[in-house]
């Protein structure tokens, strides 16, 4: 009925870089949408990422959908995206409070993610 995937990204800045996670893609079959499945996949997935020790999640997605999971715009946090995307669709979440303190950079995705972009 639904699917979610997470992958690694690298956030690079001059002289340093750190790993983060990207949430993409999430999808629910049209006949099953708006029953909470997408939200449950996202919350459960984020919790697994947190348990595995990941601290930061980025994504490019619907600006109205992801804030309910705690995502905020990434550009005001000092983040850039290697793709040209609308600022309000480029979002970030701390899985550990303070994880982004003193950090900024450009999000670089895996080559597979870029196919078709
Ligand atoms: C986005 C998606 C995964 C949500 O899954 P879902 O199971 O329908 O989500 P939930 O039932 O948990 O949440 C439903 C709420 O999501 C919101 N929502 C769903 N799609 C949305 C969209 N495209 N933009 C903004 N909000 C959206 C609505 O507010 C809806 O609430 P409502 O029923 O009160 O209006 C699903 O709509 C989907 O597969 N869409 C097509 C693929 C896609 O766009 N994936 C995301 C890529 S960024």
Tab-separated table of N, CA and C in Angstrom, residues 1-93:
chain	number	residue	atom	x	y	z
A	1	UNK	N	0.824	-1.217	0.000
A	1	UNK	CA	0.000	0.000	0.000
A	1	UNK	C	0.849	1.254	0.000
A	2	UNK	N	1.999	1.158	0.655
A	2	UNK	CA	2.849	2.339	0.729
A	2	UNK	C	4.314	1.955	0.744
A	3	UNK	N	5.153	2.936	0.497
A	3	UNK	CA	6.595	2.695	0.408
A	3	UNK	C	7.335	3.916	0.932
A	4	UNK	N	8.438	3.660	1.625
A	4	UNK	CA	9.295	4.782	2.019
A	4	UNK	C	10.747	4.333	1.934
A	5	UNK	N	11.616	5.239	1.560
A	5	UNK	CA	13.049	4.922	1.510
A	5	UNK	C	13.837	6.086	2.093
A	6	UNK	N	14.964	5.734	2.666
A	6	UNK	CA	15.904	6.731	3.177
A	6	UNK	C	17.270	6.440	2.566
A	7	UNK	N	18.050	7.467	2.322
A	7	UNK	CA	19.384	7.261	1.765
A	7	UNK	C	20.367	8.228	2.389
A	8	UNK	N	21.632	7.962	2.150
A	8	UNK	CA	22.663	8.841	2.708
A	8	UNK	C	22.922	10.035	1.798
A	9	UNK	N	23.174	11.175	2.388
A	9	UNK	CA	23.675	12.337	1.659
A	9	UNK	C	24.899	12.849	2.420
A	10	UNK	N	25.651	13.687	1.740
A	10	UNK	CA	26.778	14.342	2.417
A	10	UNK	C	26.521	15.846	2.374
A	11	UNK	N	26.710	16.504	3.501
A	11	UNK	CA	26.573	17.961	3.539
A	11	UNK	C	27.978	18.539	3.615
A	12	UNK	N	28.352	19.190	2.513
A	12	UNK	CA	29.741	19.646	2.364
A	12	UNK	C	29.863	21.142	2.555
A	13	UNK	N	30.884	21.523	3.267
A	13	UNK	CA	31.234	22.949	3.306
A	13	UNK	C	32.749	23.022	3.160
A	14	UNK	N	33.267	24.224	3.052
A	14	UNK	CA	34.700	24.360	2.840
A	14	UNK	C	35.465	23.714	3.991
A	15	UNK	N	36.228	22.700	3.665
A	15	UNK	CA	37.100	22.100	4.672
A	15	UNK	C	36.454	21.057	5.566
A	16	UNK	N	35.152	20.864	5.456
A	16	UNK	CA	34.551	19.821	6.290
A	16	UNK	C	33.276	19.289	5.643
A	17	UNK	N	32.849	18.132	6.110
A	17	UNK	CA	31.595	17.582	5.607
A	17	UNK	C	31.034	16.637	6.655
A	18	UNK	N	29.737	16.417	6.606
A	18	UNK	CA	29.143	15.436	7.506
A	18	UNK	C	28.016	14.709	6.791
A	19	UNK	N	27.728	13.502	7.281
A	19	UNK	CA	26.697	12.672	6.657
A	19	UNK	C	25.329	13.000	7.229
A	20	UNK	N	24.341	12.899	6.402
A	20	UNK	CA	22.957	13.037	6.856
A	20	UNK	C	22.125	12.031	6.060
A	21	UNK	N	20.828	12.056	6.337
A	21	UNK	CA	19.901	11.121	5.680
A	21	UNK	C	18.961	11.938	4.802
A	22	UNK	N	18.551	11.367	3.694
A	22	UNK	CA	17.453	11.986	2.960
A	22	UNK	C	16.254	11.044	2.937
A	23	UNK	N	15.096	11.638	3.082
A	23	UNK	CA	13.841	10.877	3.028
A	23	UNK	C	13.320	11.020	1.605
A	24	UNK	N	13.361	9.940	0.847
A	24	UNK	CA	12.831	9.979	-0.518
A	24	UNK	C	12.998	8.619	-1.169
A	25	UNK	N	12.012	8.130	-1.853
A	25	UNK	CA	10.676	8.710	-1.947
A	25	UNK	C	9.716	8.083	-0.936
A	26	UNK	N	8.638	8.789	-0.677
A	26	UNK	CA	7.528	8.192	0.069
A	26	UNK	C	6.322	8.246	-0.858
A	27	UNK	N	5.580	7.167	-0.891
A	27	UNK	CA	4.409	7.130	-1.770
A	27	UNK	C	3.390	6.142	-1.216
A	28	UNK	N	2.139	6.483	-1.381
A	28	UNK	CA	1.040	5.616	-0.975
A	28	UNK	C	0.135	5.455	-2.194
A	29	UNK	N	-0.304	4.232	-2.459
A	29	UNK	CA	-1.194	3.999	-3.599
A	29	UNK	C	-2.411	4.928	-3.484
A	30	UNK	N	-2.828	5.515	-4.615
A	30	UNK	CA	-3.924	6.500	-4.552
A	30	UNK	C	-5.152	6.009	-3.790
A	31	UNK	N	-5.497	4.742	-3.950
A	31	UNK	CA	-6.711	4.247	-3.283
A	31	UNK	C	-6.586	4.232	-1.760
A	32	UNK	N	-5.343	4.306	-1.267
A	32	UNK	CA	-5.119	4.220	0.187
A	32	UNK	C	-4.640	5.530	0.790
A	33	UNK	N	-4.586	6.586	-0.031
A	33	UNK	CA	-4.103	7.866	0.493
A	33	UNK	C	-5.119	8.481	1.451
A	34	UNK	N	-4.613	9.408	2.264
A	34	UNK	CA	-5.427	10.167	3.226
A	34	UNK	C	-6.067	9.287	4.294
A	35	UNK	N	-5.367	8.191	4.637
A	35	UNK	CA	-5.810	7.351	5.756
A	35	UNK	C	-4.738	7.290	6.829
A	36	UNK	N	-3.728	8.123	6.688
A	36	UNK	CA	-2.678	8.150	7.702
A	36	UNK	C	-1.486	7.243	7.424
A	37	UNK	N	-1.510	6.543	6.289
A	37	UNK	CA	-0.421	5.586	6.017
A	37	UNK	C	0.902	6.326	5.768
A	38	UNK	N	0.848	7.380	4.955
A	38	UNK	CA	2.066	8.147	4.676
A	38	UNK	C	2.670	8.697	5.964
A	39	UNK	N	1.825	9.250	6.799
A	39	UNK	CA	2.301	9.812	8.058
A	39	UNK	C	2.918	8.758	8.956
A	40	UNK	N	2.317	7.579	8.987
A	40	UNK	CA	2.870	6.512	9.844
A	40	UNK	C	4.198	6.017	9.295
A	41	UNK	N	4.292	5.897	7.969
A	41	UNK	CA	5.575	5.485	7.368
A	41	UNK	C	6.667	6.501	7.708
A	42	UNK	N	6.325	7.768	7.606
A	42	UNK	CA	7.330	8.812	7.859
A	42	UNK	C	7.743	8.810	9.331
A	43	UNK	N	6.767	8.775	10.239
A	43	UNK	CA	7.117	8.823	11.674
A	43	UNK	C	7.918	7.587	12.084
A	44	UNK	N	7.486	6.409	11.620
A	44	UNK	CA	8.215	5.179	11.979
A	44	UNK	C	9.614	5.190	11.367
A	45	UNK	N	9.717	5.673	10.130
A	45	UNK	CA	11.022	5.711	9.460
A	45	UNK	C	11.978	6.658	10.154
A	46	UNK	N	11.471	7.820	10.529
A	46	UNK	CA	12.328	8.795	11.228
A	46	UNK	C	12.787	8.235	12.567
A	47	UNK	N	11.908	7.527	13.246
A	47	UNK	CA	12.271	6.948	14.541
A	47	UNK	C	13.369	5.885	14.366
A	48	UNK	N	13.247	5.073	13.314
A	48	UNK	CA	14.312	4.082	13.037
A	48	UNK	C	15.638	4.786	12.761
A	49	UNK	N	15.596	5.850	11.972
A	49	UNK	CA	16.831	6.595	11.663
A	49	UNK	C	17.450	7.135	12.951
A	50	UNK	N	16.595	7.661	13.825
A	50	UNK	CA	17.096	8.208	15.099
A	50	UNK	C	17.742	7.107	15.939
A	51	UNK	N	17.073	5.951	15.984
A	51	UNK	CA	17.620	4.827	16.771
A	51	UNK	C	18.955	4.356	16.222
A	52	UNK	N	19.128	4.476	14.904
A	52	UNK	CA	20.384	4.051	14.285
A	52	UNK	C	21.496	5.087	14.485
A	53	UNK	N	21.137	6.210	15.107
A	53	UNK	CA	22.158	7.199	15.425
A	53	UNK	C	22.253	8.352	14.442
A	54	UNK	N	21.365	8.375	13.454
A	54	UNK	CA	21.397	9.505	12.515
A	54	UNK	C	20.831	10.752	13.193
A	55	UNK	N	21.338	11.899	12.777
A	55	UNK	CA	20.994	13.130	13.500
A	55	UNK	C	20.269	14.164	12.659
A	56	UNK	N	20.434	14.080	11.331
A	56	UNK	CA	19.885	15.119	10.456
A	56	UNK	C	19.242	14.466	9.233
A	57	UNK	N	18.044	14.954	8.871
A	57	UNK	CA	17.343	14.440	7.679
A	57	UNK	C	17.011	15.625	6.775
A	58	UNK	N	17.285	15.507	5.502
A	58	UNK	CA	16.906	16.548	4.544
A	58	UNK	C	15.959	15.945	3.517
A	59	UNK	N	15.174	16.791	2.897
A	59	UNK	CA	14.328	16.320	1.796
A	59	UNK	C	13.909	17.479	0.910
A	60	UNK	N	13.459	17.120	-0.273
A	60	UNK	CA	12.818	18.077	-1.175
A	60	UNK	C	11.400	17.572	-1.359
A	61	UNK	N	10.425	18.356	-0.932
A	61	UNK	CA	9.051	17.849	-0.994
A	61	UNK	C	8.014	18.934	-0.797
A	62	UNK	N	6.749	18.499	-0.720
A	62	UNK	CA	5.627	19.437	-0.600
A	62	UNK	C	5.784	20.303	0.657
A	63	UNK	N	5.856	21.619	0.492
A	63	UNK	CA	6.092	22.510	1.644
A	63	UNK	C	4.986	22.454	2.690
A	64	UNK	N	3.767	22.042	2.280
A	64	UNK	CA	2.651	22.022	3.248
A	64	UNK	C	2.604	20.704	4.017
A	65	UNK	N	3.265	19.683	3.501
A	65	UNK	CA	3.095	18.353	4.095
A	65	UNK	C	4.090	18.068	5.220
A	66	UNK	N	5.356	18.386	5.013
A	66	UNK	CA	6.407	17.904	5.919
A	66	UNK	C	6.581	18.674	7.232
A	67	UNK	N	6.161	19.940	7.318
A	67	UNK	CA	6.313	20.620	8.622
A	67	UNK	C	5.603	19.895	9.762
A	68	UNK	N	4.542	19.155	9.475
A	68	UNK	CA	3.835	18.443	10.558
A	68	UNK	C	4.718	17.366	11.202
A	69	UNK	N	5.790	16.985	10.506
A	69	UNK	CA	6.729	16.007	11.083
A	69	UNK	C	7.946	16.704	11.700
A	70	UNK	N	7.920	18.024	11.698
A	70	UNK	CA	9.008	18.775	12.325
A	70	UNK	C	10.003	19.378	11.349
A	71	UNK	N	9.803	19.128	10.049
A	71	UNK	CA	10.733	19.693	9.069
A	71	UNK	C	10.546	21.206	8.975
A	72	UNK	N	11.677	21.903	8.799
A	72	UNK	CA	11.663	23.353	8.599
A	72	UNK	C	12.477	23.656	7.338
A	73	UNK	N	12.327	24.881	6.852
A	73	UNK	CA	13.091	25.245	5.655
A	73	UNK	C	14.589	25.183	5.948
A	74	UNK	N	15.331	24.649	4.979
A	74	UNK	CA	16.762	24.404	5.192
A	74	UNK	C	17.624	25.621	4.892
A	75	UNK	N	17.185	26.466	3.968
A	75	UNK	CA	18.039	27.609	3.582
A	75	UNK	C	18.313	28.536	4.772
A	76	UNK	N	17.284	28.900	5.569
A	76	UNK	CA	17.579	29.751	6.736
A	76	UNK	C	18.502	29.081	7.760
A	77	UNK	N	18.650	27.763	7.651
A	77	UNK	CA	19.568	27.041	8.552
A	77	UNK	C	20.988	26.992	7.972
A	78	UNK	N	21.173	27.698	6.847
A	78	UNK	CA	22.514	27.744	6.266
A	78	UNK	C	22.809	26.607	5.304
A	79	UNK	N	21.748	25.927	4.847
A	79	UNK	CA	21.944	24.802	3.940
A	79	UNK	C	21.620	25.198	2.495
A	80	UNK	N	22.359	24.616	1.580
A	80	UNK	CA	22.071	24.761	0.159
A	80	UNK	C	21.821	23.389	-0.427
A	81	UNK	N	21.188	23.381	-1.589
A	81	UNK	CA	20.932	22.107	-2.270
A	81	UNK	C	21.704	22.128	-3.571
A	82	UNK	N	22.298	20.992	-3.914
A	82	UNK	CA	23.071	20.981	-5.163
A	82	UNK	C	22.169	21.106	-6.392
A	83	UNK	N	20.873	20.807	-6.245
A	83	UNK	CA	19.923	21.009	-7.351
A	83	UNK	C	19.243	22.353	-7.182
A	84	UNK	N	18.748	22.885	-8.301
A	84	UNK	CA	17.946	24.101	-8.214
A	84	UNK	C	16.534	23.687	-7.802
A	85	UNK	N	16.164	24.007	-6.584
A	85	UNK	CA	14.831	23.652	-6.079
A	85	UNK	C	14.249	24.878	-5.376
A	86	UNK	N	12.922	24.990	-5.317
A	86	UNK	CA	12.338	26.114	-4.586
A	86	UNK	C	12.756	26.053	-3.111
A	87	UNK	N	13.090	27.211	-2.547
A	87	UNK	CA	13.557	27.239	-1.159
A	87	UNK	C	12.560	26.586	-0.203
A	88	UNK	N	11.254	26.827	-0.431
A	88	UNK	CA	10.281	26.311	0.545
A	88	UNK	C	10.095	24.801	0.459
A	89	UNK	N	10.605	24.183	-0.618
A	89	UNK	CA	10.480	22.722	-0.760
A	89	UNK	C	11.706	21.982	-0.211
A	90	UNK	N	12.726	22.735	0.128
A	90	UNK	CA	13.990	22.153	0.597
A	90	UNK	C	13.996	22.247	2.123
A	91	UNK	N	13.858	21.079	2.767
A	91	UNK	CA	13.590	21.085	4.211
A	91	UNK	C	14.566	20.210	4.987
A	92	UNK	N	14.614	20.475	6.273
A	92	UNK	CA	15.584	19.774	7.120
A	92	UNK	C	14.967	19.505	8.493
A	93	UNK	N	15.433	18.435	9.116
A	93	UNK	CA	14.944	18.052	10.444
A	93	UNK	C	16.122	17.585	11.291
